[in-house]
Structure formats: C-alpha cells, structure tokens
Short mmCIF file of C-alpha atoms in Angstrom, two decimals:
data_model
loop_
_atom_site.label_atom_id
_atom_site.label_comp_id
_atom_site.label_asym_id
_atom_site.label_seq_id
_atom_site.Cartn_x
_atom_site.Cartn_y
_atom_site.Cartn_z
CA MET V 1 -36.00 -7.20 1.15
CA PRO V 2 -32.66 -5.88 -0.77
CA ILE V 3 -30.27 -8.57 -2.11
CA GLN V 4 -27.05 -8.41 0.39
CA LYS V 5 -23.94 -8.61 -1.71
CA PRO V 6 -21.23 -10.53 -0.34
CA ILE V 7 -18.92 -8.57 1.71
CA LYS V 8 -15.25 -8.10 0.20
CA HIS V 9 -12.49 -7.03 1.91
CA TYR V 10 -9.17 -5.81 1.14
CA LEU V 11 -6.61 -6.91 3.80
CA GLN V 12 -3.58 -7.93 1.65
CA PHE V 13 -2.48 -7.84 -1.86
CA SER V 14 -3.66 -11.21 -2.52
CA ASP V 15 -7.37 -10.63 -1.74
CA LEU V 16 -7.99 -9.48 -5.47
CA THR V 17 -7.62 -11.21 -8.61
CA LEU V 18 -5.36 -9.95 -11.62
CA ASP V 19 -8.80 -9.32 -13.37
CA GLU V 20 -9.86 -7.34 -10.47
CA TYR V 21 -6.61 -5.43 -10.25
CA GLU V 22 -6.62 -4.53 -14.07
CA TYR V 23 -10.30 -3.21 -13.51
CA VAL V 24 -9.35 -1.07 -10.44
CA ILE V 25 -6.36 0.36 -12.36
CA GLU V 26 -8.72 1.30 -15.40
CA ARG V 27 -11.18 3.01 -12.90
CA ALA V 28 -8.44 4.91 -11.07
CA HIS V 29 -7.19 6.11 -14.46
CA LEU V 30 -10.65 7.55 -15.13
CA ILE V 31 -10.95 8.90 -11.82
CA LYS V 32 -7.67 10.65 -11.72
CA ARG V 33 -8.54 12.07 -14.99
CA LYS V 34 -11.76 13.49 -13.50
CA PHE V 35 -9.71 14.95 -10.49
CA LYS V 36 -7.29 16.68 -12.64
CA ASN V 37 -10.02 18.15 -15.04
CA TYR V 38 -12.14 19.59 -11.90
CA GLU V 39 -14.87 17.31 -13.16
CA ILE V 40 -17.40 16.64 -10.39
CA TYR V 41 -17.53 12.85 -9.48
CA HIS V 42 -19.91 11.78 -6.73
CA PRO V 43 -20.75 8.06 -6.86
CA LEU V 44 -20.80 7.76 -2.97
CA ILE V 45 -23.19 10.45 -1.94
CA ASP V 46 -24.57 9.68 1.56
CA ARG V 47 -21.99 6.81 2.11
CA THR V 48 -19.53 7.00 5.18
CA LEU V 49 -15.77 5.69 5.57
CA VAL V 50 -14.80 5.21 9.11
CA MET V 51 -10.71 5.39 9.55
CA VAL V 52 -9.26 3.80 12.50
CA PHE V 53 -5.81 4.54 13.20
CA GLU V 54 -3.61 2.79 15.70
CA LYS V 55 -0.49 3.94 14.15
CA ASN V 56 0.39 7.45 13.05
CA SER V 57 0.09 8.61 9.39
CA THR V 58 0.31 11.41 6.91
CA ARG V 59 -0.28 9.92 3.46
CA THR V 60 -2.64 7.16 4.54
CA ARG V 61 -4.88 9.74 6.27
CA LEU V 62 -4.95 12.41 4.08
CA SER V 63 -5.36 10.01 0.86
CA PHE V 64 -8.35 8.13 2.33
CA GLU V 65 -10.11 11.12 3.93
CA ALA V 66 -9.72 13.50 0.97
CA GLY V 67 -10.71 10.60 -1.35
CA MET V 68 -13.84 10.04 0.25
CA HIS V 69 -14.93 13.49 0.13
CA GLN V 70 -13.85 13.86 -3.65
CA LEU V 71 -16.19 10.97 -4.21
CA GLY V 72 -19.32 12.94 -2.50
CA GLY V 73 -19.24 10.59 0.76
CA ALA V 74 -17.98 11.59 4.20
CA ALA V 75 -14.71 10.37 6.31
CA ILE V 76 -14.46 9.98 10.12
CA TYR V 77 -11.14 9.94 11.84
CA LEU V 78 -10.90 7.79 14.90
CA ASN V 79 -7.79 6.92 16.82
CA THR V 80 -7.10 4.81 19.80
CA ARG V 81 -7.29 8.12 22.15
CA ASP V 82 -10.84 8.91 20.85
CA SER V 83 -12.28 5.29 20.95
CA GLN V 84 -12.92 2.47 23.19
CA LEU V 85 -10.29 0.39 21.40
CA GLY V 86 -7.77 2.40 23.18
CA ARG V 87 -9.52 1.25 26.34
CA GLY V 88 -9.58 -2.49 25.90
CA GLU V 89 -12.93 -2.88 23.82
CA PRO V 90 -12.42 -6.37 22.04
CA VAL V 91 -11.64 -5.85 18.18
CA GLU V 92 -14.56 -8.31 17.55
CA ASP V 93 -16.91 -5.88 19.21
CA ALA V 94 -15.63 -2.76 17.82
CA GLY V 95 -16.14 -4.54 14.30
CA GLN V 96 -19.56 -5.21 15.14
CA VAL V 97 -20.42 -1.80 16.28
CA MET V 98 -18.69 0.21 13.85
CA SER V 99 -19.92 -1.41 10.77
CA ARG V 100 -23.37 -0.97 11.84
CA MET V 101 -23.01 2.83 11.44
CA CYS V 102 -21.03 3.10 8.18
CA ASP V 103 -20.57 1.83 4.79
CA ILE V 104 -16.55 0.92 4.69
CA ILE V 105 -13.84 0.83 7.09
CA MET V 106 -9.91 1.51 6.98
CA VAL V 107 -8.00 0.11 9.75
CA ARG V 108 -4.29 1.08 10.12
CA THR V 109 -2.80 -1.04 13.05
CA PHE V 110 -0.20 -3.30 14.39
CA GLY V 111 -0.52 -7.08 13.94
CA GLN V 112 -2.53 -8.34 10.96
CA ASP V 113 -4.42 -10.68 13.19
CA ILE V 114 -6.23 -7.40 14.63
CA ILE V 115 -7.57 -6.46 11.32
CA GLU V 116 -8.34 -9.88 10.39
CA ARG V 117 -10.45 -10.17 13.55
CA PHE V 118 -12.15 -6.77 12.96
CA ALA V 119 -12.87 -7.92 9.58
CA ALA V 120 -14.45 -11.22 10.50
CA HIS V 121 -17.07 -9.37 12.43
CA SER V 122 -17.58 -6.50 10.18
CA ARG V 123 -20.78 -5.99 8.24
CA VAL V 124 -19.10 -3.59 5.51
CA PRO V 125 -15.96 -3.99 3.56
CA VAL V 126 -12.66 -3.43 5.61
CA ILE V 127 -9.41 -2.14 3.71
CA ASN V 128 -5.82 -2.46 5.45
CA GLY V 129 -4.42 0.88 5.74
CA LEU V 130 -1.19 -0.74 6.77
CA THR V 131 -0.30 -3.66 9.25
CA ASN V 132 3.05 -4.82 10.55
CA GLU V 133 2.75 -7.50 7.87
CA HIS V 134 1.37 -6.07 4.90
CA HIS V 135 0.83 -2.59 3.13
CA PRO V 136 -1.15 -3.50 0.04
CA CYS V 137 -2.77 0.12 -0.64
CA GLN V 138 0.82 1.30 -1.00
CA VAL V 139 2.02 -1.24 -3.22
CA PHE V 140 -1.20 -1.17 -5.38
CA ALA V 141 -0.31 2.73 -5.75
CA ASP V 142 3.30 1.79 -6.76
CA ILE V 143 1.99 -0.65 -9.41
CA PHE V 144 -0.44 2.18 -10.76
CA THR V 145 2.61 4.56 -10.76
CA TYR V 146 4.63 1.99 -12.89
CA TYR V 147 1.75 1.42 -15.14
CA GLU V 148 1.55 5.31 -15.72
CA HIS V 149 5.31 5.77 -16.63
CA ARG V 150 6.14 2.44 -18.13
CA GLY V 151 3.19 0.34 -19.06
CA SER V 152 2.49 -3.28 -17.82
CA ILE V 153 4.86 -4.68 -14.88
CA THR V 154 4.21 -7.99 -15.92
CA GLY V 155 7.47 -9.89 -16.96
CA LYS V 156 9.52 -7.08 -15.11
CA THR V 157 12.01 -7.15 -12.23
CA VAL V 158 11.49 -5.09 -9.04
CA ALA V 159 14.65 -4.64 -6.62
CA TRP V 160 13.76 -4.53 -2.98
CA VAL V 161 17.02 -3.40 -0.97
CA GLY V 162 16.49 -2.98 2.65
CA ASP V 163 14.43 -4.25 5.42
CA ALA V 164 12.32 -7.30 5.04
CA ASN V 165 9.10 -5.51 5.88
CA ASN V 166 5.29 -5.24 5.25
CA MET V 167 6.28 -3.50 1.92
CA LEU V 168 8.30 -6.45 0.68
CA TYR V 169 5.80 -8.83 1.66
CA SER V 170 2.96 -7.08 -0.28
CA TRP V 171 5.43 -6.79 -3.19
CA LEU V 172 5.93 -10.52 -3.12
CA GLN V 173 2.10 -11.15 -3.18
CA ALA V 174 2.02 -8.50 -5.89
CA ALA V 175 4.53 -10.57 -8.07
CA GLU V 176 2.42 -13.82 -7.71
CA VAL V 177 -0.55 -11.87 -8.92
CA PHE V 178 0.93 -9.76 -11.86
CA GLY V 179 3.76 -12.02 -12.98
CA PHE V 180 6.83 -10.19 -12.48
CA HIS V 181 10.19 -10.93 -10.32
CA VAL V 182 11.49 -9.22 -7.25
CA ASN V 183 15.22 -9.31 -6.41
CA VAL V 184 15.44 -9.10 -2.67
CA SER V 185 18.51 -8.11 -0.55
CA THR V 186 18.41 -7.61 3.12
CA PRO V 187 21.17 -7.55 6.01
CA LYS V 188 22.14 -10.75 7.72
CA GLY V 189 19.75 -11.15 10.99
CA TYR V 190 16.99 -9.12 9.01
CA ASP V 191 16.09 -11.68 6.83
CA MET V 192 12.34 -12.28 5.33
CA ASP V 193 10.06 -14.17 7.53
CA MET V 194 9.06 -17.14 5.35
CA SER V 195 5.67 -17.74 6.96
CA LEU V 196 4.65 -14.61 5.09
CA VAL V 197 6.20 -15.67 1.57
CA SER V 198 3.74 -17.64 -0.83
CA THR V 199 5.44 -17.10 -3.97
CA ASP V 200 8.75 -18.30 -5.78
CA ARG V 201 8.94 -15.23 -7.85
CA TYR V 202 11.70 -13.84 -5.94
CA THR V 203 15.69 -14.23 -5.83
CA PHE V 204 17.65 -13.36 -2.54
CA PHE V 205 21.14 -11.47 -3.29
CA ASP V 206 23.79 -11.04 -0.25
CA ASN V 207 24.94 -8.01 -2.15
CA PRO V 208 22.38 -5.17 -2.43
CA SER V 209 24.09 -3.79 -5.73
CA ASP V 210 23.70 -7.34 -7.46
CA ALA V 211 19.88 -6.97 -6.54
CA CYS V 212 19.61 -3.97 -8.85
CA GLN V 213 21.24 -5.59 -11.86
CA GLY V 214 18.90 -5.04 -14.73
CA ALA V 215 15.94 -4.15 -12.58
CA HIS V 216 13.21 -2.03 -13.98
CA LEU V 217 11.96 -0.86 -10.52
CA VAL V 218 14.33 -0.20 -7.64
CA ASN V 219 12.34 0.05 -4.27
CA THR V 220 13.37 0.87 -0.62
CA ASP V 221 11.76 2.01 2.79
CA VAL V 222 13.22 3.35 5.82
CA TRP V 223 15.41 0.94 7.73
CA THR V 224 13.50 1.32 11.16
CA SER V 225 9.70 1.10 10.74
CA MET V 226 7.24 2.19 13.20
CA GLY V 227 7.28 -0.09 16.27
CA TYR V 228 10.79 -0.70 16.06
CA GLU V 229 12.37 2.64 16.98
CA GLU V 230 14.52 0.86 20.05
CA GLU V 231 16.27 -1.14 17.26
CA ASN V 232 17.45 2.20 15.32
CA ALA V 233 20.80 2.20 16.48
CA ALA V 234 21.60 -1.44 15.80
CA ARG V 235 19.78 -1.03 12.44
CA LEU V 236 21.77 1.73 10.96
CA LYS V 237 24.81 -0.16 11.82
CA ALA V 238 23.58 -3.44 10.28
CA PHE V 239 22.20 -1.86 7.26
CA ASP V 240 25.49 0.00 6.22
CA GLY V 241 25.93 -0.47 2.45
CA TRP V 242 22.20 -0.75 1.90
CA ILE V 243 21.59 2.69 0.89
CA VAL V 244 20.16 2.96 -2.64
CA ASP V 245 22.82 5.41 -4.26
CA SER V 246 23.54 6.39 -7.98
CA ALA V 247 26.06 3.47 -8.13
CA LYS V 248 23.37 0.79 -7.53
CA MET V 249 21.01 2.66 -9.99
CA ALA V 250 23.56 2.67 -12.45
CA ARG V 251 23.27 -1.23 -12.27
CA ALA V 252 19.73 -1.04 -12.96
CA ALA V 253 17.89 -0.89 -16.64
CA PRO V 254 18.67 2.18 -18.28
CA ASP V 255 14.87 3.45 -17.97
CA ALA V 256 14.57 2.04 -14.31
CA LEU V 257 12.34 4.10 -11.89
CA PHE V 258 13.21 4.42 -8.24
CA MET V 259 10.30 4.39 -5.58
CA HIS V 260 9.85 5.03 -1.79
CA CYS V 261 6.78 4.87 0.05
CA LEU V 262 7.86 7.81 2.28
CA PRO V 263 8.92 9.30 4.61
CA ALA V 264 12.26 8.91 3.50
CA HIS V 265 15.58 9.54 5.33
CA ARG V 266 18.04 11.14 2.78
CA GLY V 267 21.66 9.59 3.35
CA GLU V 268 20.36 6.41 5.04
CA GLU V 269 18.24 4.00 2.90
CA VAL V 270 18.35 6.35 -0.10
CA ALA V 271 20.68 9.33 -1.46
CA ALA V 272 19.55 12.47 -2.23
CA ASP V 273 20.48 12.70 -5.88
CA VAL V 274 18.46 9.50 -6.15
CA ILE V 275 15.17 10.38 -4.85
CA ASP V 276 15.56 14.06 -6.04
CA GLY V 277 16.82 12.78 -9.26
CA PRO V 278 15.19 12.17 -12.75
CA GLN V 279 14.56 8.31 -12.19
CA SER V 280 12.88 9.08 -8.87
CA VAL V 281 8.63 9.11 -9.21
CA VAL V 282 8.06 9.13 -5.45
CA TRP V 283 6.11 12.35 -5.52
CA ASP V 284 3.50 10.66 -8.22
CA GLU V 285 3.81 7.51 -6.29
CA ALA V 286 2.68 9.37 -3.14
CA GLU V 287 -0.23 11.17 -4.92
CA ASN V 288 -1.48 8.09 -6.40
CA ARG V 289 -2.33 6.83 -2.93
CA LEU V 290 -5.40 9.03 -3.56
CA HIS V 291 -6.44 7.90 -6.94
CA ILE V 292 -6.00 4.04 -6.50
CA GLN V 293 -7.86 4.07 -3.10
CA LYS V 294 -10.84 6.17 -4.61
CA ALA V 295 -11.17 3.49 -7.37
CA LEU V 296 -10.62 0.63 -4.78
CA ILE V 297 -13.32 2.14 -2.41
CA GLU V 298 -15.56 2.68 -5.48
CA TYR V 299 -15.19 -1.19 -6.37
CA LEU V 300 -15.67 -2.53 -2.82
CA LEU V 301 -18.85 -0.67 -2.40
CA LEU V 302 -20.56 -0.61 -5.72
CA GLY V 303 -18.72 -3.28 -7.58
CA ARG V 304 -18.02 -3.04 -11.39
CA ILE V 305 -19.19 0.27 -13.41
CA ASP V 306 -19.20 0.21 -17.25
CA THR V 307 -16.11 2.25 -18.01
CA LYS V 308 -17.38 3.55 -21.02
#
C-alpha cells in the first residue's frame, strides 16, 4: 500500500507558514518564467481539479482552469445549477463524493463554514477560491506581485481603504505571517468584525487619507461585495470620501504601489487616474493569480520539489 500523505488544505491565509509561502513564491517565479518562455511544464499529468462555484467569477475560474491545463492536468467546472449542491445535498456528502473522483478541489462559496465543512470530509486538498470571510489566493497573488516590483513586503506598510471585507481579513492574516503592518480605514457602521482579526499588526484611522500616509502599498476593493447588492445605495453614501484618488496616493511613499483585486468601479472606490496611472499594478496583480495558484496547486499535490 502506498503511504498516504497528510492532506493539506488552503482555506485561509494562516494555513501556510512563512517558510511555505517563501517556497511557493520561489516556485511561482520559476513556473511563471517557464510560461513566459513557452516551456512545456506538465508535472500534473492525469491529475484533475474540480472547481465548485456558488458565486460568479471571471479571474478565479480563468486562472484555476487555465493554470491546471498548463500544468498538464484537467479542470472540471461545477456550479450549483449543475450539481446536487444546488438541490440541497449536504456539503459533507458533496465533499465525500467529489474528493473520491479527483485530486484537488477549489470552492468559491458564501460562508467560510461551508468550505470548512466541505474540507473536513474531503480526501483531497481543498482551496478557498473566495468566501465571505476570506480571499487568501488573491492576497497571495498580491504579495507575489509586490515581491516582483519592490522585493520583500516584510516591514512595509499596507493601507487598506474601504470596506471591511474578505480581502481585508486575509491581508491582516498575511501581516501576521510576513511581518508587515496594515493601516485600516473603513466608514462608520462598516467596521471590522473583530472575531475575524487575530493580529495586532494594524492601526485604524477614521480619516482614509491618514491611512495612506507613508504606505508602501495602497489597496482597496469595491464598496459593495457580492451578496450585499441590496445595500448598494446606502454604501455609496456611507463610503463618500473613501475613494483612492491622487491626493491619497500623494500621501503614500514615493514608490508606493496601488492594487485592486478587480472588478473596479472607476469614480467610486478608485479614481481613473490612479488605477490607470503609473503606480497601479492591477494587471500584473490579476495575471499573477494564474502563476501563484499554479505553484500552490503543485505544492499541495506534490509537496516540495528541488528548485534547482
């Protein structure tokens, strides 16, 4: 009988150690270089990724599906209309069945409890493609992008301006792992859920401009995330003044970068001259979902590989 490796899931940013992150980042650099040079790299021949979507997606589906094919494997797309999950099948049963027919599973869903329950009954690694509480793959790609442009993020300051959402909570976990600080500014009534905060590596600012002071990276997201559309009118009013504009970027460090996980609403959470300006790296950030997730899938399935 072959030795069964312990299953390692990636359900929130804190699931990997700094050493593991540094390894996966190194692999992502190598895998991206191969991709850019049109070098065939197929370590996952005959491996299958199942992608379960309960929330709509562009970047998540494309990056995971294309990435798995580029690694030599296959990707299968399921949404709630195509599976028994949409007809009330227990999450635990779905985890049992799906994991017997594939090698790795990505789930994009609503509550974090759903993916936790799914993973608890899975025989294969499960990756969080987004939940209401966490978006670890996006923040991992963002940090990889920072490494590419500015080097290590350790000791730096990241400004978060806008909604206290899944992106912010993953950034706070990342701050604890990598050793950087987060300046947070959210409007009154849209405060952080402290049950999701497990670090003191942040400072809260009532004034969003103050949060940008000296920051090495300024980050924001849409003001109305998926699932909160009925609050849109109230949010537009409450978030007035939280737009990341050139004045806020001028208070950041001279070499500060701007990031946004996309899709973006120019004129709401970010000014057009910022997202389309010279400090913006949003297109590199979006592309890097592909490369960092390929390296992550490789690690979860194959473990550490000699990088020489």
